[in-house]
mmCIF file of C-alpha atoms and ligand atoms in Angstrom:
data_model
loop_
_atom_site.group_PDB
_atom_site.id
_atom_site.type_symbol
_atom_site.label_atom_id
_atom_site.label_comp_id
_atom_site.label_asym_id
_atom_site.label_seq_id
_atom_site.Cartn_x
_atom_site.Cartn_y
_atom_site.Cartn_z
ATOM 1 C CA MET A 5 100.554 124.419 100.440
ATOM 2 C CA THR A 6 96.766 124.075 99.800
ATOM 3 C CA LEU A 7 95.124 122.355 101.999
ATOM 4 C CA ARG A 8 92.148 120.849 101.878
ATOM 5 C CA PRO A 9 88.770 123.123 102.587
ATOM 6 C CA GLU A 10 88.750 121.863 105.947
ATOM 7 C CA GLU A 11 91.968 122.356 107.218
ATOM 8 C CA ARG A 12 92.272 126.141 105.689
ATOM 9 C CA ARG A 13 90.964 127.409 108.296
ATOM 10 C CA THR A 14 95.102 126.518 109.589
ATOM 11 C CA VAL A 15 96.236 128.429 107.537
ATOM 12 C CA ALA A 16 93.896 131.858 107.590
ATOM 13 C CA GLU A 17 95.274 131.341 111.265
ATOM 14 C CA PRO A 18 98.748 132.158 112.136
ATOM 15 C CA ALA A 19 99.626 128.124 112.906
ATOM 16 C CA ARG A 20 99.148 128.482 116.880
ATOM 17 C CA GLN A 21 103.574 128.085 118.071
ATOM 18 C CA GLY A 22 105.177 127.712 121.719
ATOM 19 C CA THR A 23 104.432 124.996 124.004
ATOM 20 C CA SER A 24 100.130 123.425 124.618
ATOM 21 C CA VAL A 25 99.479 120.596 126.819
ATOM 22 C CA SER A 26 96.723 118.758 126.119
ATOM 23 C CA PRO A 27 93.277 117.491 127.365
ATOM 24 C CA TYR A 28 95.881 114.873 129.179
ATOM 25 C CA GLY A 29 97.984 117.492 130.684
ATOM 26 C CA LEU A 30 100.785 116.038 127.613
ATOM 27 C CA SER A 31 102.980 118.761 126.796
ATOM 28 C CA ARG A 32 102.867 119.353 122.279
ATOM 29 C CA SER A 33 105.404 121.460 120.097
ATOM 30 C CA THR A 34 107.981 121.142 122.392
ATOM 31 C CA GLY A 35 110.273 119.933 119.236
ATOM 32 C CA ARG A 36 111.983 118.026 121.532
ATOM 33 C CA THR A 37 111.802 114.394 122.798
ATOM 34 C CA GLU A 38 108.688 114.012 126.186
ATOM 35 C CA THR A 39 108.468 111.053 127.404
ATOM 36 C CA ALA A 40 104.550 109.763 127.960
ATOM 37 C CA ALA A 41 103.529 107.907 130.811
ATOM 38 C CA LEU A 42 100.140 106.225 129.901
ATOM 39 C CA GLY A 43 99.605 103.067 132.491
ATOM 40 C CA HIS A 44 98.921 99.510 131.371
ATOM 41 C CA PHE A 45 99.383 97.661 127.385
ATOM 42 C CA THR A 46 98.917 94.477 126.047
ATOM 43 C CA LEU A 47 99.905 93.830 123.848
ATOM 44 C CA GLU A 48 98.261 91.434 120.931
ATOM 45 C CA THR A 49 100.102 88.025 122.733
ATOM 46 C CA GLY A 50 97.983 88.441 126.059
ATOM 47 C CA VAL A 51 101.047 89.653 127.801
ATOM 48 C CA ARG A 52 100.450 92.923 130.294
ATOM 49 C CA LEU A 53 103.291 95.609 130.247
ATOM 50 C CA SER A 54 102.653 97.119 133.781
ATOM 51 C CA GLU A 55 103.779 101.473 132.533
ATOM 52 C CA LEU A 56 103.610 102.207 128.814
ATOM 53 C CA ILE A 57 105.711 104.331 129.043
ATOM 54 C CA VAL A 58 106.313 106.746 125.441
ATOM 55 C CA ALA A 59 109.436 108.642 124.360
ATOM 56 C CA TYR A 60 108.197 111.224 121.143
ATOM 57 C CA ARG A 61 108.408 114.308 119.513
ATOM 58 C CA HIS A 62 106.062 117.160 118.293
ATOM 59 C CA ASP A 63 106.493 119.978 116.064
ATOM 60 C CA GLY A 64 104.711 123.248 115.521
ATOM 61 C CA PRO A 65 101.146 124.092 116.357
ATOM 62 C CA ALA A 66 98.978 122.027 117.890
ATOM 63 C CA PRO A 67 95.959 120.026 116.061
ATOM 64 C CA GLU A 68 93.102 122.070 117.426
ATOM 65 C CA VAL A 69 94.309 124.947 114.989
ATOM 66 C CA ALA A 70 96.377 122.885 112.298
ATOM 67 C CA PRO A 71 96.450 119.004 110.797
ATOM 68 C CA GLN A 72 98.918 116.792 112.562
ATOM 69 C CA VAL A 73 101.272 114.294 110.218
ATOM 70 C CA LEU A 74 102.638 111.031 112.476
ATOM 71 C CA VAL A 75 105.891 109.854 110.916
ATOM 72 C CA VAL A 76 107.331 106.242 111.028
ATOM 73 C CA HIS A 77 110.849 105.181 112.312
ATOM 74 C CA ALA A 78 112.613 102.046 110.458
ATOM 75 C CA LEU A 79 114.744 99.739 112.797
ATOM 76 C CA THR A 80 116.902 102.192 115.043
ATOM 77 C CA GLY A 81 115.496 104.496 114.151
ATOM 78 C CA SER A 82 114.378 106.974 117.555
ATOM 79 C CA ALA A 83 111.137 109.571 117.787
ATOM 80 C CA ASP A 84 114.046 112.106 117.265
ATOM 81 C CA ALA A 85 112.941 112.835 113.049
ATOM 82 C CA ALA A 86 112.524 115.883 113.170
ATOM 83 C CA GLY A 87 116.126 116.716 115.004
ATOM 84 C CA ASP A 88 117.886 114.097 113.173
ATOM 85 C CA TRP A 89 117.130 110.712 111.017
ATOM 86 C CA TRP A 90 114.239 113.572 108.436
ATOM 87 C CA SER A 91 115.261 115.855 109.291
ATOM 88 C CA PRO A 92 115.711 117.769 105.741
ATOM 89 C CA MET A 93 112.140 117.376 105.979
ATOM 90 C CA ILE A 94 110.568 118.809 108.327
ATOM 91 C CA GLY A 95 110.839 122.018 110.445
ATOM 92 C CA PRO A 96 110.031 125.713 109.005
ATOM 93 C CA GLY A 97 109.432 126.395 104.718
ATOM 94 C CA ARG A 98 110.075 122.234 104.910
ATOM 95 C CA ALA A 99 108.375 120.100 103.176
ATOM 96 C CA LEU A 100 106.600 119.200 106.617
ATOM 97 C CA ASP A 101 106.402 122.912 107.109
ATOM 98 C CA THR A 102 106.338 123.332 110.933
ATOM 99 C CA ASP A 103 104.947 126.153 110.162
ATOM 100 C CA THR A 104 101.528 124.653 108.951
ATOM 101 C CA VAL A 105 101.215 121.800 110.044
ATOM 102 C CA GLY A 106 102.175 119.345 113.251
ATOM 103 C CA VAL A 107 104.420 116.631 113.055
ATOM 104 C CA LEU A 108 104.505 113.373 115.549
ATOM 105 C CA CYS A 109 107.069 111.491 115.876
ATOM 106 C CA THR A 110 107.624 109.097 118.637
ATOM 107 C CA ASN A 111 109.634 105.778 118.984
ATOM 108 C CA LEU A 112 107.856 102.741 119.035
ATOM 109 C CA LEU A 113 106.867 99.975 121.143
ATOM 110 C CA GLY A 114 109.539 97.870 122.282
ATOM 111 C CA GLY A 115 112.602 100.646 120.827
ATOM 112 C CA ARG A 116 115.303 101.745 121.990
ATOM 113 C CA TYR A 117 114.985 105.239 122.411
ATOM 114 C CA GLY A 118 113.453 105.702 124.898
ATOM 115 C CA THR A 119 109.286 104.144 124.414
ATOM 116 C CA THR A 120 108.780 100.706 126.532
ATOM 117 C CA GLY A 121 110.973 97.952 124.974
ATOM 118 C CA PRO A 122 114.518 95.325 126.324
ATOM 119 C CA THR A 123 115.636 98.479 127.545
ATOM 120 C CA SER A 124 113.673 99.662 129.424
ATOM 121 C CA ILE A 125 113.850 98.586 133.406
ATOM 122 C CA ASP A 126 111.038 95.738 134.260
ATOM 123 C CA PRO A 127 108.834 97.236 136.917
ATOM 124 C CA HIS A 128 108.046 93.592 138.852
ATOM 125 C CA LEU A 129 111.998 92.679 138.914
ATOM 126 C CA GLY A 130 114.101 96.102 139.319
ATOM 127 C CA ARG A 131 116.118 95.974 136.126
ATOM 128 C CA PRO A 132 115.820 96.095 132.598
ATOM 129 C CA TYR A 133 113.696 93.602 130.896
ATOM 130 C CA GLY A 134 116.867 92.274 128.816
ATOM 131 C CA SER A 135 116.143 89.257 126.769
ATOM 132 C CA VAL A 136 112.843 88.955 129.294
ATOM 133 C CA PHE A 137 110.958 91.785 127.424
ATOM 134 C CA PRO A 138 107.521 90.386 124.725
ATOM 135 C CA HIS A 139 107.131 90.313 122.051
ATOM 136 C CA VAL A 140 105.507 92.485 119.394
ATOM 137 C CA THR A 141 103.993 93.051 117.088
ATOM 138 C CA THR A 142 103.951 95.971 114.387
ATOM 139 C CA ARG A 143 99.587 95.801 115.672
ATOM 140 C CA ASP A 144 100.952 96.603 119.032
ATOM 141 C CA GLN A 145 102.869 99.498 118.329
ATOM 142 C CA ALA A 146 100.062 100.857 115.607
ATOM 143 C CA ARG A 147 97.912 101.407 119.244
ATOM 144 C CA VAL A 148 100.571 102.278 121.418
ATOM 145 C CA ILE A 149 100.959 106.041 118.479
ATOM 146 C CA TRP A 150 96.958 105.726 118.773
ATOM 147 C CA ARG A 151 97.439 105.166 122.143
ATOM 148 C CA LEU A 152 99.398 108.633 122.227
ATOM 149 C CA ALA A 153 97.727 110.409 119.918
ATOM 150 C CA ASP A 154 94.371 109.773 122.112
ATOM 151 C CA ALA A 155 96.321 111.223 125.143
ATOM 152 C CA LEU A 156 97.874 114.209 122.954
ATOM 153 C CA GLY A 157 94.056 115.253 121.847
ATOM 154 C CA ILE A 158 94.987 114.526 118.587
ATOM 155 C CA GLU A 159 92.189 112.687 115.865
ATOM 156 C CA ARG A 160 93.224 112.564 112.909
ATOM 157 C CA PHE A 161 95.962 112.888 110.789
ATOM 158 C CA ALA A 162 96.100 114.859 108.050
ATOM 159 C CA LEU A 163 99.151 112.275 106.358
ATOM 160 C CA VAL A 164 100.772 108.373 108.253
ATOM 161 C CA THR A 165 104.153 108.361 106.841
ATOM 162 C CA GLY A 166 107.210 105.551 107.579
ATOM 163 C CA GLY A 167 109.637 103.466 105.062
ATOM 164 C CA SER A 168 110.746 100.393 105.480
ATOM 165 C CA LEU A 169 109.444 98.992 109.591
ATOM 166 C CA GLY A 170 108.173 102.365 110.156
ATOM 167 C CA GLY A 171 105.331 102.925 106.619
ATOM 168 C CA MET A 172 104.453 98.831 108.273
ATOM 169 C CA VAL A 173 103.594 100.255 110.800
ATOM 170 C CA ALA A 174 102.300 103.405 109.382
ATOM 171 C CA LEU A 175 100.083 100.862 107.200
ATOM 172 C CA GLU A 176 98.804 99.481 111.031
ATOM 173 C CA VAL A 177 98.806 102.749 112.208
ATOM 174 C CA ALA A 178 96.003 103.525 109.192
ATOM 175 C CA VAL A 179 93.362 100.129 109.786
ATOM 176 C CA GLN A 180 93.337 100.384 112.617
ATOM 177 C CA ARG A 181 91.860 103.739 112.910
ATOM 178 C CA PRO A 182 90.648 104.179 108.329
ATOM 179 C CA GLU A 183 88.303 107.167 109.746
ATOM 180 C CA ALA A 184 91.126 109.177 111.144
ATOM 181 C CA VAL A 185 93.601 109.427 108.729
ATOM 182 C CA ARG A 186 93.539 111.220 105.668
ATOM 183 C CA HIS A 187 96.275 110.527 103.201
ATOM 184 C CA LEU A 188 98.572 106.667 104.428
ATOM 185 C CA LEU A 189 102.080 106.824 102.601
ATOM 186 C CA PRO A 190 104.477 103.750 103.342
ATOM 187 C CA MET A 191 107.518 104.058 101.650
ATOM 188 C CA ALA A 192 109.438 100.594 101.257
ATOM 189 C CA ALA A 193 106.831 98.481 103.122
ATOM 190 C CA PRO A 194 105.353 94.893 101.979
ATOM 191 C CA ALA A 195 101.260 94.174 103.003
ATOM 192 C CA ALA A 196 103.217 91.281 104.808
ATOM 193 C CA LEU A 197 106.627 90.534 105.855
ATOM 194 C CA GLY A 198 107.780 87.670 103.070
ATOM 195 C CA PRO A 199 110.231 85.021 103.123
ATOM 196 C CA MET A 200 114.085 86.389 102.179
ATOM 197 C CA ALA A 201 113.190 89.261 104.500
ATOM 198 C CA ILE A 202 112.209 86.599 107.734
ATOM 199 C CA ALA A 203 115.050 84.732 106.202
ATOM 200 C CA TRP A 204 117.851 87.305 106.476
ATOM 201 C CA ASN A 205 115.815 88.941 109.613
ATOM 202 C CA HIS A 206 116.553 84.528 110.900
ATOM 203 C CA ILE A 207 120.757 85.043 110.257
ATOM 204 C CA GLN A 208 120.399 88.290 112.006
ATOM 205 C CA ALA A 209 118.643 86.982 115.564
ATOM 206 C CA THR A 210 121.060 83.601 115.683
ATOM 207 C CA LEU A 211 123.844 85.511 114.685
ATOM 208 C CA ILE A 212 122.214 88.410 117.952
ATOM 209 C CA ASP A 213 121.474 85.278 119.539
ATOM 210 C CA ARG A 214 124.600 83.595 119.522
ATOM 211 C CA LEU A 215 127.813 87.006 119.676
ATOM 212 C CA GLY A 216 125.408 88.401 122.093
ATOM 213 C CA VAL A 217 127.034 92.471 120.534
ATOM 214 C CA GLU A 218 129.449 90.780 118.464
ATOM 215 C CA GLY A 219 126.353 89.162 116.204
ATOM 216 C CA MET A 220 124.656 92.397 116.495
ATOM 217 C CA GLU A 221 127.023 94.485 114.665
ATOM 218 C CA ILE A 222 128.193 91.031 111.810
ATOM 219 C CA ALA A 223 124.089 91.024 111.545
ATOM 220 C CA ARG A 224 124.299 94.819 111.291
ATOM 221 C CA GLN A 225 126.607 94.211 108.080
ATOM 222 C CA LEU A 226 124.552 91.809 106.581
ATOM 223 C CA ALA A 227 121.395 94.054 106.748
ATOM 224 C CA MET A 228 123.195 96.911 105.110
ATOM 225 C CA THR A 229 124.525 94.815 102.167
ATOM 226 C CA THR A 230 120.437 94.311 101.985
ATOM 227 C CA TYR A 231 119.633 98.313 103.095
ATOM 228 C CA ARG A 232 122.175 98.885 100.148
ATOM 229 C CA SER A 233 122.180 98.111 95.619
ATOM 230 C CA GLU A 234 124.597 96.824 93.479
ATOM 231 C CA LYS A 235 124.937 99.328 92.012
ATOM 232 C CA ASP A 236 126.048 102.213 94.631
ATOM 233 C CA PHE A 237 128.329 99.267 96.131
ATOM 234 C CA GLU A 238 129.975 99.374 92.143
ATOM 235 C CA GLU A 239 129.893 102.974 92.123
ATOM 236 C CA ARG A 240 131.423 104.050 95.656
ATOM 237 C CA PHE A 241 133.645 100.961 96.412
ATOM 238 C CA ALA A 242 134.315 98.997 93.303
ATOM 239 C CA ARG A 243 137.274 97.154 94.396
ATOM 240 C CA ILE A 244 139.534 99.980 95.820
ATOM 241 C CA GLN A 245 141.786 98.404 98.266
ATOM 242 C CA GLN A 246 142.709 100.833 101.795
ATOM 243 C CA ALA A 247 146.344 101.333 102.312
ATOM 244 C CA ASP A 248 145.968 98.620 104.644
ATOM 245 C CA GLY A 249 144.624 95.523 101.832
ATOM 246 C CA ARG A 250 141.290 95.967 103.004
ATOM 247 C CA PHE A 251 138.489 96.332 100.559
ATOM 248 C CA GLU A 252 136.833 99.959 100.431
ATOM 249 C CA VAL A 253 133.384 98.207 101.607
ATOM 250 C CA VAL A 254 134.524 95.765 103.771
ATOM 251 C CA SER A 255 135.985 99.180 105.736
ATOM 252 C CA TYR A 256 132.427 101.104 105.489
ATOM 253 C CA LEU A 257 130.947 97.750 106.746
ATOM 254 C CA ASP A 258 132.614 96.544 109.150
ATOM 255 C CA HIS A 259 132.223 100.923 110.570
ATOM 256 C CA GLN A 260 128.423 100.674 109.898
ATOM 257 C CA GLY A 261 128.627 97.046 112.212
ATOM 258 C CA ARG A 262 130.754 99.459 115.131
ATOM 259 C CA LYS A 263 128.312 102.182 114.946
ATOM 260 C CA LEU A 264 125.741 100.601 115.515
ATOM 261 C CA ALA A 265 127.319 98.480 118.688
ATOM 262 C CA ASP A 266 127.911 101.271 120.597
ATOM 263 C CA ARG A 267 124.183 102.789 119.362
ATOM 264 C CA PHE A 268 121.376 99.828 120.375
ATOM 265 C CA ASP A 269 121.440 96.963 122.140
ATOM 266 C CA PRO A 270 120.946 93.848 120.961
ATOM 267 C CA ASP A 271 117.301 92.393 122.486
ATOM 268 C CA THR A 272 116.115 96.053 120.294
ATOM 269 C CA TYR A 273 117.482 94.242 117.702
ATOM 270 C CA ARG A 274 115.744 91.270 117.783
ATOM 271 C CA ILE A 275 111.901 92.886 119.079
ATOM 272 C CA LEU A 276 111.821 95.009 116.272
ATOM 273 C CA ALA A 277 112.853 92.775 113.333
ATOM 274 C CA GLY A 278 110.804 89.968 115.695
ATOM 275 C CA ALA A 279 107.479 92.901 114.719
ATOM 276 C CA MET A 280 108.585 92.903 111.510
ATOM 277 C CA ASP A 281 108.603 89.348 110.850
ATOM 278 C CA ARG A 282 105.265 88.844 112.205
ATOM 279 C CA HIS A 283 103.715 91.939 109.778
ATOM 280 C CA ASP A 284 100.965 90.749 108.037
ATOM 281 C CA ILE A 285 97.890 92.796 107.526
ATOM 282 C CA GLY A 286 95.934 90.456 106.751
ATOM 283 C CA ARG A 287 96.675 87.457 109.739
ATOM 284 C CA ASP A 288 92.508 87.709 111.392
ATOM 285 C CA ARG A 289 91.185 90.526 109.256
ATOM 286 C CA GLY A 290 90.283 87.795 106.442
ATOM 287 C CA GLY A 291 93.478 88.177 104.608
ATOM 288 C CA ILE A 292 95.391 92.266 103.257
ATOM 289 C CA GLU A 293 92.303 92.381 100.815
ATOM 290 C CA ALA A 294 89.658 92.306 103.425
ATOM 291 C CA ALA A 295 92.617 94.659 105.940
ATOM 292 C CA LEU A 296 92.591 96.950 102.657
ATOM 293 C CA SER A 297 88.989 97.645 102.204
ATOM 294 C CA ARG A 298 88.582 98.877 105.923
ATOM 295 C CA LEU A 299 90.560 101.784 104.185
ATOM 296 C CA ALA A 300 88.038 101.830 102.050
ATOM 297 C CA ALA A 301 85.268 102.510 103.376
ATOM 298 C CA GLY A 302 86.850 104.753 105.207
ATOM 299 C CA GLY A 303 88.022 107.004 102.664
ATOM 300 C CA VAL A 304 92.130 107.255 102.707
ATOM 301 C CA VAL A 305 93.644 107.465 100.163
ATOM 302 C CA LEU A 306 97.011 105.119 100.290
ATOM 303 C CA THR A 307 99.711 106.988 98.707
ATOM 304 C CA ALA A 308 102.857 103.665 97.971
ATOM 305 C CA VAL A 309 105.848 104.248 97.431
ATOM 306 C CA GLY A 310 108.395 101.723 96.285
ATOM 307 C CA ILE A 311 112.135 102.298 95.206
ATOM 308 C CA GLU A 312 114.023 100.811 92.337
ATOM 309 C CA ASP A 313 116.629 98.572 92.968
ATOM 310 C CA ASP A 314 115.505 97.998 97.096
ATOM 311 C CA ILE A 315 116.204 94.001 97.049
ATOM 312 C CA LEU A 316 114.923 94.628 100.504
ATOM 313 C CA TYR A 317 111.097 95.826 100.832
ATOM 314 C CA GLY A 318 111.375 96.074 96.953
ATOM 315 C CA PRO A 319 109.173 97.776 94.186
ATOM 316 C CA ARG A 320 107.777 94.169 93.547
ATOM 317 C CA GLN A 321 106.068 93.882 96.721
ATOM 318 C CA VAL A 322 105.124 97.525 96.601
ATOM 319 C CA LYS A 323 103.567 96.952 93.938
ATOM 320 C CA SER A 324 101.217 94.240 94.886
ATOM 321 C CA LEU A 325 99.585 95.701 97.778
ATOM 322 C CA VAL A 326 98.958 98.694 95.652
ATOM 323 C CA ALA A 327 97.074 96.018 93.818
ATOM 324 C CA ALA A 328 94.766 93.863 96.384
ATOM 325 C CA ALA A 329 94.929 97.554 97.250
ATOM 326 C CA VAL A 330 92.459 98.501 94.147
ATOM 327 C CA THR A 331 91.035 95.369 94.362
ATOM 328 C CA ALA A 332 89.975 97.100 97.847
ATOM 329 C CA GLY A 333 88.402 100.057 96.551
ATOM 330 C CA VAL A 334 91.813 102.285 98.223
ATOM 331 C CA ARG A 335 92.372 105.560 96.520
ATOM 332 C CA THR A 336 95.358 103.953 94.740
ATOM 333 C CA ARG A 337 98.972 106.020 94.009
ATOM 334 C CA TYR A 338 102.406 104.410 93.250
ATOM 335 C CA THR A 339 104.931 106.220 92.660
ATOM 336 C CA GLU A 340 108.925 104.660 92.664
ATOM 337 C CA ILE A 341 111.809 106.904 93.977
ATOM 338 C CA THR A 342 114.161 106.597 91.755
ATOM 339 C CA SER A 343 117.985 105.698 93.348
ATOM 340 C CA THR A 344 121.397 103.907 93.064
ATOM 341 C CA LYS A 345 121.124 103.949 96.978
ATOM 342 C CA GLY A 346 118.372 100.700 97.383
ATOM 343 C CA HIS A 347 116.789 100.714 100.181
ATOM 344 C CA ASP A 348 118.008 103.288 102.183
ATOM 345 C CA ALA A 349 116.853 106.357 99.534
ATOM 346 C CA PHE A 350 113.598 107.249 102.342
ATOM 347 C CA LEU A 351 116.651 108.003 104.178
ATOM 348 C CA VAL A 352 118.887 109.507 101.128
ATOM 349 C CA GLU A 353 116.827 110.980 98.407
ATOM 350 C CA TRP A 354 115.427 114.005 100.483
ATOM 351 C CA ASP A 355 114.533 116.148 96.609
ATOM 352 C CA GLN A 356 112.624 113.739 95.597
ATOM 353 C CA LEU A 357 111.250 112.511 98.579
ATOM 354 C CA ARG A 358 109.049 116.474 99.315
ATOM 355 C CA THR A 359 108.197 116.269 96.322
ATOM 356 C CA ILE A 360 106.346 112.966 97.193
ATOM 357 C CA VAL A 361 105.211 113.467 100.274
ATOM 358 C CA GLU A 362 104.264 117.580 99.692
ATOM 359 C CA GLU A 363 101.700 115.987 96.593
ATOM 360 C CA ALA A 364 100.915 113.649 99.754
ATOM 361 C CA LEU A 365 100.312 116.814 101.858
ATOM 362 C CA THR A 366 98.037 118.440 99.065
ATOM 363 C CA SER A 367 96.450 115.520 97.020
HETATM 364 N N1 COA B 407 135.920 103.055 105.080
HETATM 365 C C1 COA B 407 134.300 103.359 106.302
HETATM 366 N N2 COA B 407 133.837 104.674 107.208
HETATM 367 C C2 COA B 407 133.546 104.411 105.872
HETATM 368 C C3 COA B 407 133.768 104.579 104.525
HETATM 369 C C4 COA B 407 134.531 102.877 104.210
HETATM 370 N N3 COA B 407 135.609 103.040 103.128
HETATM 371 N N4 COA B 407 132.794 105.118 103.400
HETATM 372 C C5 COA B 407 131.787 105.599 105.103
HETATM 373 N N5 COA B 407 132.385 104.623 105.313
HETATM 374 C C6 COA B 407 131.179 105.741 106.668
HETATM 375 C C7 COA B 407 131.408 107.588 107.001
HETATM 376 O O1 COA B 407 132.696 108.426 107.494
HETATM 377 C C8 COA B 407 130.449 108.339 107.318
HETATM 378 O O2 COA B 407 130.627 107.792 108.734
HETATM 379 P P1 COA B 407 129.617 108.019 110.140
HETATM 380 O O3 COA B 407 128.398 108.294 109.637
HETATM 381 O O4 COA B 407 130.745 108.090 111.280
HETATM 382 O O5 COA B 407 130.194 110.012 110.302
HETATM 383 C C9 COA B 407 128.924 106.686 107.153
HETATM 384 O O6 COA B 407 129.817 105.606 106.475
HETATM 385 C C10 COA B 407 128.164 106.959 106.280
HETATM 386 O O7 COA B 407 127.474 106.276 105.425
HETATM 387 P P2 COA B 407 126.469 106.412 105.035
HETATM 388 O O8 COA B 407 126.138 105.118 104.430
HETATM 389 O O9 COA B 407 127.718 106.554 103.791
HETATM 390 O O10 COA B 407 125.845 107.834 104.266
HETATM 391 P P3 COA B 407 124.432 107.862 103.555
HETATM 392 O O11 COA B 407 124.905 109.222 103.446
HETATM 393 O O12 COA B 407 124.247 107.268 101.969
HETATM 394 O O13 COA B 407 123.346 107.493 103.969
HETATM 395 C C11 COA B 407 122.265 106.503 106.055
HETATM 396 C C12 COA B 407 122.926 107.506 105.986
HETATM 397 C C13 COA B 407 121.883 107.034 107.681
HETATM 398 C C14 COA B 407 121.372 106.182 105.136
HETATM 399 C C15 COA B 407 123.099 105.031 106.051
HETATM 400 O O14 COA B 407 124.344 105.540 106.621
HETATM 401 C C16 COA B 407 122.946 104.092 107.073
HETATM 402 O O15 COA B 407 123.340 103.525 108.929
HETATM 403 N N6 COA B 407 121.896 103.191 106.306
HETATM 404 C C17 COA B 407 120.771 102.192 107.485
HETATM 405 C C18 COA B 407 120.384 102.601 108.048
HETATM 406 C C19 COA B 407 118.725 102.311 108.656
HETATM 407 O O16 COA B 407 118.777 101.377 109.416
HETATM 408 N N7 COA B 407 117.785 101.419 107.157
HETATM 409 C C20 COA B 407 116.979 100.359 108.456
HETATM 410 C C21 COA B 407 116.336 100.155 107.188
HETATM 411 S S1 COA B 407 114.519 98.593 108.079
#
């Protein structure tokens, strides 16, 4: 891997492995999910969370000796990118090579897997927040990531990446501190959520409001049809029927719905989908171009990734982000994942993802 001159010392000196401790006493380089208590936190709406807990996983060398990478999860993900949903990408010898770079992933604010969210205990009431958990935004989520990065002693990210909601939060992370991000790599993510996605989210939220967990199961089924493509379903399921007469595609959707119901929480789903609805990097910043001009001023390099046949946040939306970035003076590149998988390609097309991530790390 070729690194920029200021990052080369980390290759010359073997990266320090093994657990290290940040100036704030937080564990780094542990390769497992940790929890940080970061005090109170005021949301964009002005609502104050009296106790912010963040679940995170940090792999590879500490920030004092190696460049750092931030990976942000999508709607139902966790901090465990390296051990779970992006594991083919992270580890020794992989695209995010934890022999030479540190990799941080956090569970997003409002999430289900250890960070403060609807399933956390409200310290005032002594029971889970549930449906009264306040609305959060992708800006809040990005601010929480920076709060954690500060506490871990990470001053700068060589690369910030994520897909879908993760890409939206990645954009916010960079817009908030452009001087602290070298390369921004959002995948299948728009600068602002479009009306079609808001419409799909609305139907899913209504299902959850009316039917609770069962509604979330159906919401997941609907969402899965937006995460895949017509080609994918044609190739995999066609009109095949099972012995019981059910179409294979129906059985697949039932399975996916049940699987999410077993591991997720309806209030969390609502909060995270709501964060996507409110996502607009241009809000109160003078518009999308003005927000992106911060990236230009900070010297951030942007590679925006579109996915062929993504009907959720497809190439048209990503190219619109790219056009605004170019106008704003950002050093920008567009690249596209060729896939029949649709939106989910950022979770399955490992060969192409490796190439894209390796290029972003070194350019
Ligand atoms: N009937 C019942 N189940 C079926 C089936 C059928 N006809 N065909 C496949 N399945 C099951 C498989 O048994 C497997 O089950 P398991 O996960 O419990 O082991 C599962 O479906 C495989 O799912 P599939 O979509 O085929 O896997 P993939 O490798 O193509 O994609 C994921 C993996 C993780 C990306 C995908 O499953 C997923 O969860 N997508 C949603 C990701 C997401 O949340 N995106 C958010 C964007 S905001």
